[in-house]
Amino acid sequence: SQQGEEDPQALSIQEGENATMNCSYKTSINNLQWYRQNSGRGLVHLILIRSNEREKHSGRLRVTLDTSKKSSSLLITASRAADTASYFCATLRDNFNKFYFGSGTKLNVKP
Amino acid sequence: GAVVSQHPSWVICKSGTSVKIECRSLDFQATTMFWYRQFPKQSLMLMATSNEGSKATYEQGVEKDKFLINHASLTLSTLTVTSAHPEDSSFYICSARYQQISNQPQHFGDGTRLSIL
């Protein structure tokens, strides 16, 4: 990808379990955002974390950011079948003029 | 509701046709819009950054003459795939950002699925 890798590439869990996805990026950033994409559809913004923040919560979502390691993680707690989708991290950099996506994690939550 | 509208959502046309895709910000002025291409089961690849009133900035490897971008107003950017061929078939998505503010999320259109026969 233009930004970096996400792992795992695919994750299959049971409903109720937690899902953790990791994202690495290559250069300094202004912020990092997580998005969700259902198959063949547009993207839904989940959460934004700025470069000077280390952790952020939104409902069942928890995002961490480690700028020293150039990495971020997304935790979805108490997963539901409806959480089945692809999840992408994306970084804003170069004085706000570039917005690159990671390779994505395909999450399957089994009912 | 949607804040970025992308049209059309699906295009099927013959090889050699030029196809225009529109991306509109509905309730805000977008100084910057981004155009992406996505192949099946892959991530989004940034094609170009479009700034209102100036030339688009293309990513390395993206043909400027093939993918024409026009950002003539603060609410509209267009991507024209010129003389499209089957290898141009893909999912194209635009996004828009409200001003140069770091804590604002990107807003995405629903994408255009382009199929060239």
mmCIF file with all atom_site columns, C-alpha atoms in Angstrom:
data_model
loop_
_atom_site.group_PDB
_atom_site.id
_atom_site.type_symbol
_atom_site.label_atom_id
_atom_site.label_alt_id
_atom_site.label_comp_id
_atom_site.label_asym_id
_atom_site.label_entity_id
_atom_site.label_seq_id
_atom_site.pdbx_PDB_ins_code
_atom_site.Cartn_x
_atom_site.Cartn_y
_atom_site.Cartn_z
_atom_site.occupancy
_atom_site.B_iso_or_equiv
_atom_site.pdbx_formal_charge
_atom_site.auth_seq_id
_atom_site.auth_comp_id
_atom_site.auth_asym_id
_atom_site.auth_atom_id
_atom_site.pdbx_PDB_model_num
ATOM 1   C CA . SER A 1 1   ? 0.000   0.000   0.000   1.00 0.00 ? 1   SER A CA 1
ATOM 2   C CA . GLN A 1 2   ? 1.029   3.634   -0.243  1.00 0.00 ? 2   GLN A CA 1
ATOM 3   C CA . GLN A 1 3   ? 1.074   4.002   3.488   1.00 0.00 ? 3   GLN A CA 1
ATOM 4   C CA . GLY A 1 4   ? 2.127   0.805   5.129   1.00 0.00 ? 4   GLY A CA 1
ATOM 5   C CA . GLU A 1 5   ? 0.808   -2.512  6.267   1.00 0.00 ? 5   GLU A CA 1
ATOM 6   C CA . GLU A 1 6   ? -2.083  -3.560  8.412   1.00 0.00 ? 6   GLU A CA 1
ATOM 7   C CA . ASP A 1 7   ? -2.271  -6.822  10.209  1.00 0.00 ? 7   ASP A CA 1
ATOM 8   C CA . PRO A 1 8   ? -3.810  -9.184  10.284  1.00 0.00 ? 8   PRO A CA 1
ATOM 9   C CA . GLN A 1 9   ? -4.955  -9.171  6.653   1.00 0.00 ? 9   GLN A CA 1
ATOM 10  C CA . ALA A 1 10  ? -7.982  -11.194 7.695   1.00 0.00 ? 10  ALA A CA 1
ATOM 11  C CA . LEU A 1 11  ? -9.523  -11.884 11.081  1.00 0.00 ? 11  LEU A CA 1
ATOM 12  C CA . SER A 1 12  ? -12.373 -14.259 11.892  1.00 0.00 ? 12  SER A CA 1
ATOM 13  C CA . ILE A 1 13  ? -13.899 -14.223 15.374  1.00 0.00 ? 13  ILE A CA 1
ATOM 14  C CA . GLN A 1 14  ? -17.076 -15.188 17.190  1.00 0.00 ? 14  GLN A CA 1
ATOM 15  C CA . GLU A 1 15  ? -19.692 -12.642 18.118  1.00 0.00 ? 15  GLU A CA 1
ATOM 16  C CA . GLY A 1 16  ? -18.944 -11.180 21.524  1.00 0.00 ? 16  GLY A CA 1
ATOM 17  C CA . GLU A 1 17  ? -15.176 -11.486 21.194  1.00 0.00 ? 17  GLU A CA 1
ATOM 18  C CA . ASN A 1 18  ? -12.844 -8.521  20.842  1.00 0.00 ? 18  ASN A CA 1
ATOM 19  C CA . ALA A 1 19  ? -11.130 -7.722  17.542  1.00 0.00 ? 19  ALA A CA 1
ATOM 20  C CA . THR A 1 20  ? -7.762  -5.996  17.358  1.00 0.00 ? 20  THR A CA 1
ATOM 21  C CA . MET A 1 21  ? -6.284  -4.614  14.160  1.00 0.00 ? 21  MET A CA 1
ATOM 22  C CA . ASN A 1 22  ? -2.881  -3.023  13.777  1.00 0.00 ? 22  ASN A CA 1
ATOM 23  C CA . CYS A 1 23  ? -1.616  -0.424  11.365  1.00 0.00 ? 23  CYS A CA 1
ATOM 24  C CA . SER A 1 24  ? 1.882   0.801   10.589  1.00 0.00 ? 24  SER A CA 1
ATOM 25  C CA . TYR A 1 25  ? 2.831   3.840   8.573   1.00 0.00 ? 25  TYR A CA 1
ATOM 26  C CA . LYS A 1 26  ? 5.957   5.194   7.012   1.00 0.00 ? 26  LYS A CA 1
ATOM 27  C CA . THR A 1 27  ? 6.362   8.917   7.601   1.00 0.00 ? 27  THR A CA 1
ATOM 28  C CA . SER A 1 28  ? 5.388   11.602  10.086  1.00 0.00 ? 28  SER A CA 1
ATOM 29  C CA . ILE A 1 29  ? 1.678   12.379  10.212  1.00 0.00 ? 29  ILE A CA 1
ATOM 30  C CA . ASN A 1 30  ? -0.798  15.095  11.198  1.00 0.00 ? 30  ASN A CA 1
ATOM 31  C CA . ASN A 1 31  ? -3.453  12.605  12.208  1.00 0.00 ? 31  ASN A CA 1
ATOM 32  C CA . LEU A 1 32  ? -4.513  8.995   11.723  1.00 0.00 ? 32  LEU A CA 1
ATOM 33  C CA . GLN A 1 33  ? -8.059  7.929   10.942  1.00 0.00 ? 33  GLN A CA 1
ATOM 34  C CA . TRP A 1 34  ? -9.819  4.576   10.896  1.00 0.00 ? 34  TRP A CA 1
ATOM 35  C CA . TYR A 1 35  ? -12.482 3.729   8.360   1.00 0.00 ? 35  TYR A CA 1
ATOM 36  C CA . ARG A 1 36  ? -14.833 0.878   7.719   1.00 0.00 ? 36  ARG A CA 1
ATOM 37  C CA . GLN A 1 37  ? -15.899 -0.360  4.294   1.00 0.00 ? 37  GLN A CA 1
ATOM 38  C CA . ASN A 1 38  ? -18.648 -2.830  3.623   1.00 0.00 ? 38  ASN A CA 1
ATOM 39  C CA . SER A 1 39  ? -18.123 -4.897  0.503   1.00 0.00 ? 39  SER A CA 1
ATOM 40  C CA . GLY A 1 40  ? -18.181 -2.766  -2.636  1.00 0.00 ? 40  GLY A CA 1
ATOM 41  C CA . ARG A 1 41  ? -19.375 0.321   -0.832  1.00 0.00 ? 41  ARG A CA 1
ATOM 42  C CA . GLY A 1 42  ? -18.025 3.684   0.261   1.00 0.00 ? 42  GLY A CA 1
ATOM 43  C CA . LEU A 1 43  ? -16.137 4.360   3.449   1.00 0.00 ? 43  LEU A CA 1
ATOM 44  C CA . VAL A 1 44  ? -17.499 5.215   6.857   1.00 0.00 ? 44  VAL A CA 1
ATOM 45  C CA . HIS A 1 45  ? -15.358 7.295   9.185   1.00 0.00 ? 45  HIS A CA 1
ATOM 46  C CA . LEU A 1 46  ? -14.928 5.657   12.596  1.00 0.00 ? 46  LEU A CA 1
ATOM 47  C CA . ILE A 1 47  ? -12.462 7.659   14.617  1.00 0.00 ? 47  ILE A CA 1
ATOM 48  C CA . LEU A 1 48  ? -9.659  10.225  14.262  1.00 0.00 ? 48  LEU A CA 1
ATOM 49  C CA . ILE A 1 49  ? -6.628  10.478  16.499  1.00 0.00 ? 49  ILE A CA 1
ATOM 50  C CA . ARG A 1 50  ? -4.226  13.373  16.271  1.00 0.00 ? 50  ARG A CA 1
ATOM 51  C CA . SER A 1 51  ? -0.469  12.968  16.285  1.00 0.00 ? 51  SER A CA 1
ATOM 52  C CA . ASN A 1 52  ? -0.211  14.405  19.806  1.00 0.00 ? 52  ASN A CA 1
ATOM 53  C CA . GLU A 1 53  ? -2.796  11.976  21.210  1.00 0.00 ? 53  GLU A CA 1
ATOM 54  C CA . ARG A 1 54  ? -2.041  8.461   22.454  1.00 0.00 ? 54  ARG A CA 1
ATOM 55  C CA . GLU A 1 55  ? -5.454  6.925   22.963  1.00 0.00 ? 55  GLU A CA 1
ATOM 56  C CA . LYS A 1 56  ? -9.026  7.636   22.030  1.00 0.00 ? 56  LYS A CA 1
ATOM 57  C CA . HIS A 1 57  ? -12.375 5.957   22.671  1.00 0.00 ? 57  HIS A CA 1
ATOM 58  C CA . SER A 1 58  ? -15.665 6.028   20.842  1.00 0.00 ? 58  SER A CA 1
ATOM 59  C CA . GLY A 1 59  ? -18.371 3.612   21.953  1.00 0.00 ? 59  GLY A CA 1
ATOM 60  C CA . ARG A 1 60  ? -17.011 0.081   21.458  1.00 0.00 ? 60  ARG A CA 1
ATOM 61  C CA . LEU A 1 61  ? -13.952 1.406   19.643  1.00 0.00 ? 61  LEU A CA 1
ATOM 62  C CA . ARG A 1 62  ? -10.573 2.088   21.200  1.00 0.00 ? 62  ARG A CA 1
ATOM 63  C CA . VAL A 1 63  ? -7.701  3.475   19.166  1.00 0.00 ? 63  VAL A CA 1
ATOM 64  C CA . THR A 1 64  ? -4.093  3.837   20.246  1.00 0.00 ? 64  THR A CA 1
ATOM 65  C CA . LEU A 1 65  ? -1.303  5.693   18.505  1.00 0.00 ? 65  LEU A CA 1
ATOM 66  C CA . ASP A 1 66  ? 2.432   5.272   19.020  1.00 0.00 ? 66  ASP A CA 1
ATOM 67  C CA . THR A 1 67  ? 4.250   7.833   16.911  1.00 0.00 ? 67  THR A CA 1
ATOM 68  C CA . SER A 1 68  ? 7.665   6.561   18.001  1.00 0.00 ? 68  SER A CA 1
ATOM 69  C CA . LYS A 1 69  ? 6.844   3.187   16.462  1.00 0.00 ? 69  LYS A CA 1
ATOM 70  C CA . LYS A 1 70  ? 4.708   4.679   13.690  1.00 0.00 ? 70  LYS A CA 1
ATOM 71  C CA . SER A 1 71  ? 1.876   2.357   14.558  1.00 0.00 ? 71  SER A CA 1
ATOM 72  C CA . SER A 1 72  ? -1.749  2.384   15.622  1.00 0.00 ? 72  SER A CA 1
ATOM 73  C CA . SER A 1 73  ? -4.250  -0.196  16.770  1.00 0.00 ? 73  SER A CA 1
ATOM 74  C CA . LEU A 1 74  ? -8.024  -0.403  16.609  1.00 0.00 ? 74  LEU A CA 1
ATOM 75  C CA . LEU A 1 75  ? -9.858  -2.483  19.187  1.00 0.00 ? 75  LEU A CA 1
ATOM 76  C CA . ILE A 1 76  ? -13.508 -3.359  18.707  1.00 0.00 ? 76  ILE A CA 1
ATOM 77  C CA . THR A 1 77  ? -14.969 -4.752  21.896  1.00 0.00 ? 77  THR A CA 1
ATOM 78  C CA . ALA A 1 78  ? -17.922 -7.130  22.161  1.00 0.00 ? 78  ALA A CA 1
ATOM 79  C CA . SER A 1 79  ? -18.039 -7.595  18.405  1.00 0.00 ? 79  SER A CA 1
ATOM 80  C CA . ARG A 1 80  ? -21.285 -8.119  16.538  1.00 0.00 ? 80  ARG A CA 1
ATOM 81  C CA . ALA A 1 81  ? -22.053 -9.813  13.235  1.00 0.00 ? 81  ALA A CA 1
ATOM 82  C CA . ALA A 1 82  ? -22.826 -6.350  11.856  1.00 0.00 ? 82  ALA A CA 1
ATOM 83  C CA . ASP A 1 83  ? -19.176 -5.382  12.439  1.00 0.00 ? 83  ASP A CA 1
ATOM 84  C CA . THR A 1 84  ? -18.205 -7.666  9.549   1.00 0.00 ? 84  THR A CA 1
ATOM 85  C CA . ALA A 1 85  ? -16.419 -5.391  7.069   1.00 0.00 ? 85  ALA A CA 1
ATOM 86  C CA . SER A 1 86  ? -12.976 -4.264  5.946   1.00 0.00 ? 86  SER A CA 1
ATOM 87  C CA . TYR A 1 87  ? -11.193 -1.802  8.184   1.00 0.00 ? 87  TYR A CA 1
ATOM 88  C CA . PHE A 1 88  ? -8.586  0.653   6.971   1.00 0.00 ? 88  PHE A CA 1
ATOM 89  C CA . CYS A 1 89  ? -6.324  3.109   8.690   1.00 0.00 ? 89  CYS A CA 1
ATOM 90  C CA . ALA A 1 90  ? -5.382  6.262   6.832   1.00 0.00 ? 90  ALA A CA 1
ATOM 91  C CA . THR A 1 91  ? -2.894  8.995   7.561   1.00 0.00 ? 91  THR A CA 1
ATOM 92  C CA . LEU A 1 92  ? -2.954  12.686  6.781   1.00 0.00 ? 92  LEU A CA 1
ATOM 93  C CA . ARG A 1 93  ? 0.477   14.146  6.163   1.00 0.00 ? 93  ARG A CA 1
ATOM 94  C CA . ASP A 1 94  ? 2.586   16.435  4.039   1.00 0.00 ? 94  ASP A CA 1
ATOM 95  C CA . ASN A 1 95  ? 1.024   19.622  5.353   1.00 0.00 ? 95  ASN A CA 1
ATOM 96  C CA . PHE A 1 96  ? -2.477  18.199  5.004   1.00 0.00 ? 96  PHE A CA 1
ATOM 97  C CA . ASN A 1 97  ? -2.098  17.476  1.339   1.00 0.00 ? 97  ASN A CA 1
ATOM 98  C CA . LYS A 1 98  ? -1.793  13.689  1.270   1.00 0.00 ? 98  LYS A CA 1
ATOM 99  C CA . PHE A 1 99  ? -4.197  11.123  2.668   1.00 0.00 ? 99  PHE A CA 1
ATOM 100 C CA . TYR A 1 100 ? -2.998  7.545   2.310   1.00 0.00 ? 100 TYR A CA 1
ATOM 101 C CA . PHE A 1 101 ? -4.616  4.256   3.232   1.00 0.00 ? 101 PHE A CA 1
ATOM 102 C CA . GLY A 1 102 ? -3.136  1.140   4.744   1.00 0.00 ? 102 GLY A CA 1
ATOM 103 C CA . SER A 1 103 ? -3.635  -2.300  3.262   1.00 0.00 ? 103 SER A CA 1
ATOM 104 C CA . GLY A 1 104 ? -6.698  -3.070  5.371   1.00 0.00 ? 104 GLY A CA 1
ATOM 105 C CA . THR A 1 105 ? -7.989  -5.863  7.596   1.00 0.00 ? 105 THR A CA 1
ATOM 106 C CA . LYS A 1 106 ? -10.979 -7.946  6.564   1.00 0.00 ? 106 LYS A CA 1
ATOM 107 C CA . LEU A 1 107 ? -12.972 -8.765  9.694   1.00 0.00 ? 107 LEU A CA 1
ATOM 108 C CA . ASN A 1 108 ? -15.530 -11.553 9.786   1.00 0.00 ? 108 ASN A CA 1
ATOM 109 C CA . VAL A 1 109 ? -17.663 -11.820 12.915  1.00 0.00 ? 109 VAL A CA 1
ATOM 110 C CA . LYS A 1 110 ? -19.531 -15.105 13.069  1.00 0.00 ? 110 LYS A CA 1
ATOM 111 C CA . PRO A 1 111 ? -22.937 -15.084 14.757  1.00 0.00 ? 111 PRO A CA 1
ATOM 112 C CA . GLY B 2 1   ? -26.867 12.070  5.724   1.00 0.00 ? 1   GLY B CA 1
ATOM 113 C CA . ALA B 2 2   ? -24.248 12.035  3.009   1.00 0.00 ? 2   ALA B CA 1
ATOM 114 C CA . VAL B 2 3   ? -21.984 15.049  2.917   1.00 0.00 ? 3   VAL B CA 1
ATOM 115 C CA . VAL B 2 4   ? -20.192 13.998  -0.256  1.00 0.00 ? 4   VAL B CA 1
ATOM 116 C CA . SER B 2 5   ? -22.144 12.940  -3.308  1.00 0.00 ? 5   SER B CA 1
ATOM 117 C CA . GLN B 2 6   ? -20.489 10.954  -6.073  1.00 0.00 ? 6   GLN B CA 1
ATOM 118 C CA . HIS B 2 7   ? -22.124 10.354  -9.424  1.00 0.00 ? 7   HIS B CA 1
ATOM 119 C CA . PRO B 2 8   ? -22.643 8.072   -11.227 1.00 0.00 ? 8   PRO B CA 1
ATOM 120 C CA . SER B 2 9   ? -22.508 5.064   -8.922  1.00 0.00 ? 9   SER B CA 1
ATOM 121 C CA . TRP B 2 10  ? -22.122 2.575   -11.763 1.00 0.00 ? 10  TRP B CA 1
ATOM 122 C CA . VAL B 2 11  ? -20.935 2.945   -15.356 1.00 0.00 ? 11  VAL B CA 1
ATOM 123 C CA . ILE B 2 12  ? -20.668 0.311   -18.049 1.00 0.00 ? 12  ILE B CA 1
ATOM 124 C CA . CYS B 2 13  ? -19.339 1.474   -21.390 1.00 0.00 ? 13  CYS B CA 1
ATOM 125 C CA . LYS B 2 14  ? -17.416 0.437   -24.451 1.00 0.00 ? 14  LYS B CA 1
ATOM 126 C CA . SER B 2 15  ? -13.672 0.613   -24.793 1.00 0.00 ? 15  SER B CA 1
ATOM 127 C CA . GLY B 2 16  ? -12.535 3.996   -26.110 1.00 0.00 ? 16  GLY B CA 1
ATOM 128 C CA . THR B 2 17  ? -15.248 5.975   -24.353 1.00 0.00 ? 17  THR B CA 1
ATOM 129 C CA . SER B 2 18  ? -14.389 8.830   -22.004 1.00 0.00 ? 18  SER B CA 1
ATOM 130 C CA . VAL B 2 19  ? -16.174 8.735   -18.666 1.00 0.00 ? 19  VAL B CA 1
ATOM 131 C CA . LYS B 2 20  ? -16.688 11.630  -16.272 1.00 0.00 ? 20  LYS B CA 1
ATOM 132 C CA . ILE B 2 21  ? -17.224 11.093  -12.556 1.00 0.00 ? 21  ILE B CA 1
ATOM 133 C CA . GLU B 2 22  ? -18.460 13.928  -10.345 1.00 0.00 ? 22  GLU B CA 1
ATOM 134 C CA . CYS B 2 23  ? -17.725 14.480  -6.687  1.00 0.00 ? 23  CYS B CA 1
ATOM 135 C CA . ARG B 2 24  ? -19.722 17.129  -4.835  1.00 0.00 ? 24  ARG B CA 1
ATOM 136 C CA . SER B 2 25  ? -19.492 18.347  -1.273  1.00 0.00 ? 25  SER B CA 1
ATOM 137 C CA . LEU B 2 26  ? -23.081 18.934  -0.237  1.00 0.00 ? 26  LEU B CA 1
ATOM 138 C CA . ASP B 2 27  ? -23.049 21.230  2.757   1.00 0.00 ? 27  ASP B CA 1
ATOM 139 C CA . PHE B 2 28  ? -19.523 22.490  3.018   1.00 0.00 ? 28  PHE B CA 1
ATOM 140 C CA . GLN B 2 29  ? -16.846 24.004  0.851   1.00 0.00 ? 29  GLN B CA 1
ATOM 141 C CA . ALA B 2 30  ? -14.042 21.583  0.135   1.00 0.00 ? 30  ALA B CA 1
ATOM 142 C CA . THR B 2 31  ? -10.713 23.209  -0.542  1.00 0.00 ? 31  THR B CA 1
ATOM 143 C CA . THR B 2 32  ? -9.168  19.807  -1.172  1.00 0.00 ? 32  THR B CA 1
ATOM 144 C CA . MET B 2 33  ? -10.587 16.679  -2.710  1.00 0.00 ? 33  MET B CA 1
ATOM 145 C CA . PHE B 2 34  ? -8.852  13.343  -3.179  1.00 0.00 ? 34  PHE B CA 1
ATOM 146 C CA . TRP B 2 35  ? -9.410  10.718  -5.852  1.00 0.00 ? 35  TRP B CA 1
ATOM 147 C CA . TYR B 2 36  ? -8.774  7.051   -5.172  1.00 0.00 ? 36  TYR B CA 1
ATOM 148 C CA . ARG B 2 37  ? -8.864  3.844   -7.120  1.00 0.00 ? 37  ARG B CA 1
ATOM 149 C CA . GLN B 2 38  ? -9.603  0.480   -5.556  1.00 0.00 ? 38  GLN B CA 1
ATOM 150 C CA . PHE B 2 39  ? -9.163  -2.938  -7.146  1.00 0.00 ? 39  PHE B CA 1
ATOM 151 C CA . PRO B 2 40  ? -11.135 -5.911  -5.793  1.00 0.00 ? 40  PRO B CA 1
ATOM 152 C CA . LYS B 2 41  ? -10.007 -7.021  -2.340  1.00 0.00 ? 41  LYS B CA 1
ATOM 153 C CA . GLN B 2 42  ? -7.337  -4.337  -2.232  1.00 0.00 ? 42  GLN B CA 1
ATOM 154 C CA . SER B 2 43  ? -6.864  -1.049  -0.460  1.00 0.00 ? 43  SER B CA 1
ATOM 155 C CA . LEU B 2 44  ? -7.525  2.431   -1.792  1.00 0.00 ? 44  LEU B CA 1
ATOM 156 C CA . MET B 2 45  ? -4.717  3.895   -3.851  1.00 0.00 ? 45  MET B CA 1
ATOM 157 C CA . LEU B 2 46  ? -4.468  7.670   -3.920  1.00 0.00 ? 46  LEU B CA 1
ATOM 158 C CA . MET B 2 47  ? -4.449  8.848   -7.533  1.00 0.00 ? 47  MET B CA 1
ATOM 159 C CA . ALA B 2 48  ? -4.382  12.597  -7.125  1.00 0.00 ? 48  ALA B CA 1
ATOM 160 C CA . THR B 2 49  ? -5.034  15.504  -4.813  1.00 0.00 ? 49  THR B CA 1
ATOM 161 C CA . SER B 2 50  ? -7.302  18.169  -6.227  1.00 0.00 ? 50  SER B CA 1
ATOM 162 C CA . ASN B 2 51  ? -7.149  21.727  -4.953  1.00 0.00 ? 51  ASN B CA 1
ATOM 163 C CA . GLU B 2 52  ? -9.764  24.269  -5.944  1.00 0.00 ? 52  GLU B CA 1
ATOM 164 C CA . GLY B 2 53  ? -8.525  26.670  -8.580  1.00 0.00 ? 53  GLY B CA 1
ATOM 165 C CA . SER B 2 54  ? -5.206  24.979  -9.192  1.00 0.00 ? 54  SER B CA 1
ATOM 166 C CA . LYS B 2 55  ? -3.821  21.969  -11.008 1.00 0.00 ? 55  LYS B CA 1
ATOM 167 C CA . ALA B 2 56  ? -4.193  18.584  -9.415  1.00 0.00 ? 56  ALA B CA 1
ATOM 168 C CA . THR B 2 57  ? -1.190  16.866  -7.881  1.00 0.00 ? 57  THR B CA 1
ATOM 169 C CA . TYR B 2 58  ? -0.864  13.335  -9.224  1.00 0.00 ? 58  TYR B CA 1
ATOM 170 C CA . GLU B 2 59  ? 0.749   10.398  -7.490  1.00 0.00 ? 59  GLU B CA 1
ATOM 171 C CA . GLN B 2 60  ? 3.705   8.723   -9.098  1.00 0.00 ? 60  GLN B CA 1
ATOM 172 C CA . GLY B 2 61  ? 2.658   6.333   -11.830 1.00 0.00 ? 61  GLY B CA 1
ATOM 173 C CA . VAL B 2 62  ? -0.738  7.944   -12.458 1.00 0.00 ? 62  VAL B CA 1
ATOM 174 C CA . GLU B 2 63  ? -1.114  9.237   -16.018 1.00 0.00 ? 63  GLU B CA 1
ATOM 175 C CA . LYS B 2 64  ? -2.233  12.857  -15.994 1.00 0.00 ? 64  LYS B CA 1
ATOM 176 C CA . ASP B 2 65  ? -3.517  12.724  -19.551 1.00 0.00 ? 65  ASP B CA 1
ATOM 177 C CA . LYS B 2 66  ? -5.465  9.575   -18.836 1.00 0.00 ? 66  LYS B CA 1
ATOM 178 C CA . PHE B 2 67  ? -7.126  10.748  -15.650 1.00 0.00 ? 67  PHE B CA 1
ATOM 179 C CA . LEU B 2 68  ? -8.122  14.382  -16.013 1.00 0.00 ? 68  LEU B CA 1
ATOM 180 C CA . ILE B 2 69  ? -9.096  16.143  -12.812 1.00 0.00 ? 69  ILE B CA 1
ATOM 181 C CA . ASN B 2 70  ? -10.905 19.456  -12.636 1.00 0.00 ? 70  ASN B CA 1
ATOM 182 C CA . HIS B 2 71  ? -11.702 21.227  -9.364  1.00 0.00 ? 71  HIS B CA 1
ATOM 183 C CA . ALA B 2 72  ? -13.415 24.300  -10.711 1.00 0.00 ? 72  ALA B CA 1
ATOM 184 C CA . SER B 2 73  ? -15.408 25.203  -7.607  1.00 0.00 ? 73  SER B CA 1
ATOM 185 C CA . LEU B 2 74  ? -15.294 24.652  -3.867  1.00 0.00 ? 74  LEU B CA 1
ATOM 186 C CA . THR B 2 75  ? -18.076 22.069  -4.094  1.00 0.00 ? 75  THR B CA 1
ATOM 187 C CA . LEU B 2 76  ? -17.266 20.134  -7.254  1.00 0.00 ? 76  LEU B CA 1
ATOM 188 C CA . SER B 2 77  ? -14.368 18.069  -8.534  1.00 0.00 ? 77  SER B CA 1
ATOM 189 C CA . THR B 2 78  ? -14.540 15.854  -11.600 1.00 0.00 ? 78  THR B CA 1
ATOM 190 C CA . LEU B 2 79  ? -12.437 12.921  -12.743 1.00 0.00 ? 79  LEU B CA 1
ATOM 191 C CA . THR B 2 80  ? -12.519 12.087  -16.434 1.00 0.00 ? 80  THR B CA 1
ATOM 192 C CA . VAL B 2 81  ? -11.141 8.750   -17.547 1.00 0.00 ? 81  VAL B CA 1
ATOM 193 C CA . THR B 2 82  ? -10.189 9.429   -21.146 1.00 0.00 ? 82  THR B CA 1
ATOM 194 C CA . SER B 2 83  ? -10.369 6.767   -23.842 1.00 0.00 ? 83  SER B CA 1
ATOM 195 C CA . ALA B 2 84  ? -11.094 4.128   -21.222 1.00 0.00 ? 84  ALA B CA 1
ATOM 196 C CA . HIS B 2 85  ? -9.921  0.554   -21.717 1.00 0.00 ? 85  HIS B CA 1
ATOM 197 C CA . PRO B 2 86  ? -10.761 -2.663  -19.841 1.00 0.00 ? 86  PRO B CA 1
ATOM 198 C CA . GLU B 2 87  ? -7.728  -2.240  -17.587 1.00 0.00 ? 87  GLU B CA 1
ATOM 199 C CA . ASP B 2 88  ? -9.268  1.017   -16.322 1.00 0.00 ? 88  ASP B CA 1
ATOM 200 C CA . SER B 2 89  ? -12.183 -0.951  -14.877 1.00 0.00 ? 89  SER B CA 1
ATOM 201 C CA . SER B 2 90  ? -12.121 -0.343  -11.145 1.00 0.00 ? 90  SER B CA 1
ATOM 202 C CA . PHE B 2 91  ? -13.894 1.248   -8.193  1.00 0.00 ? 91  PHE B CA 1
ATOM 203 C CA . TYR B 2 92  ? -13.195 4.991   -8.005  1.00 0.00 ? 92  TYR B CA 1
ATOM 204 C CA . ILE B 2 93  ? -13.849 6.917   -4.789  1.00 0.00 ? 93  ILE B CA 1
ATOM 205 C CA . CYS B 2 94  ? -13.526 10.590  -3.989  1.00 0.00 ? 94  CYS B CA 1
ATOM 206 C CA . SER B 2 95  ? -13.184 12.299  -0.658  1.00 0.00 ? 95  SER B CA 1
ATOM 207 C CA . ALA B 2 96  ? -13.377 15.874  0.488   1.00 0.00 ? 96  ALA B CA 1
ATOM 208 C CA . ARG B 2 97  ? -12.009 17.776  3.425   1.00 0.00 ? 97  ARG B CA 1
ATOM 209 C CA . TYR B 2 98  ? -13.406 20.907  4.992   1.00 0.00 ? 98  TYR B CA 1
ATOM 210 C CA . GLN B 2 99  ? -10.608 23.455  5.135   1.00 0.00 ? 99  GLN B CA 1
ATOM 211 C CA . GLN B 2 100 ? -7.070  22.716  6.230   1.00 0.00 ? 100 GLN B CA 1
ATOM 212 C CA . ILE B 2 101 ? -8.019  21.658  9.727   1.00 0.00 ? 101 ILE B CA 1
ATOM 213 C CA . SER B 2 102 ? -6.218  18.705  11.206  1.00 0.00 ? 102 SER B CA 1
ATOM 214 C CA . ASN B 2 103 ? -9.036  17.439  13.421  1.00 0.00 ? 103 ASN B CA 1
ATOM 215 C CA . GLN B 2 104 ? -11.618 17.091  10.663  1.00 0.00 ? 104 GLN B CA 1
ATOM 216 C CA . PRO B 2 105 ? -12.349 13.662  9.190   1.00 0.00 ? 105 PRO B CA 1
ATOM 217 C CA . GLN B 2 106 ? -12.350 13.014  5.492   1.00 0.00 ? 106 GLN B CA 1
ATOM 218 C CA . HIS B 2 107 ? -15.785 12.581  3.979   1.00 0.00 ? 107 HIS B CA 1
ATOM 219 C CA . PHE B 2 108 ? -16.117 9.988   1.240   1.00 0.00 ? 108 PHE B CA 1
ATOM 220 C CA . GLY B 2 109 ? -18.491 9.517   -1.643  1.00 0.00 ? 109 GLY B CA 1
ATOM 221 C CA . ASP B 2 110 ? -20.116 6.128   -2.158  1.00 0.00 ? 110 ASP B CA 1
ATOM 222 C CA . GLY B 2 111 ? -17.833 5.360   -5.091  1.00 0.00 ? 111 GLY B CA 1
ATOM 223 C CA . THR B 2 112 ? -18.250 4.728   -8.804  1.00 0.00 ? 112 THR B CA 1
ATOM 224 C CA . ARG B 2 113 ? -17.887 1.255   -10.218 1.00 0.00 ? 113 ARG B CA 1
ATOM 225 C CA . LEU B 2 114 ? -16.505 1.559   -13.726 1.00 0.00 ? 114 LEU B CA 1
ATOM 226 C CA . SER B 2 115 ? -16.694 -1.403  -16.092 1.00 0.00 ? 115 SER B CA 1
ATOM 227 C CA . ILE B 2 116 ? -15.173 -1.083  -19.540 1.00 0.00 ? 116 ILE B CA 1
ATOM 228 C CA . LEU B 2 117 ? -16.204 -3.726  -22.045 1.00 0.00 ? 117 LEU B CA 1
#
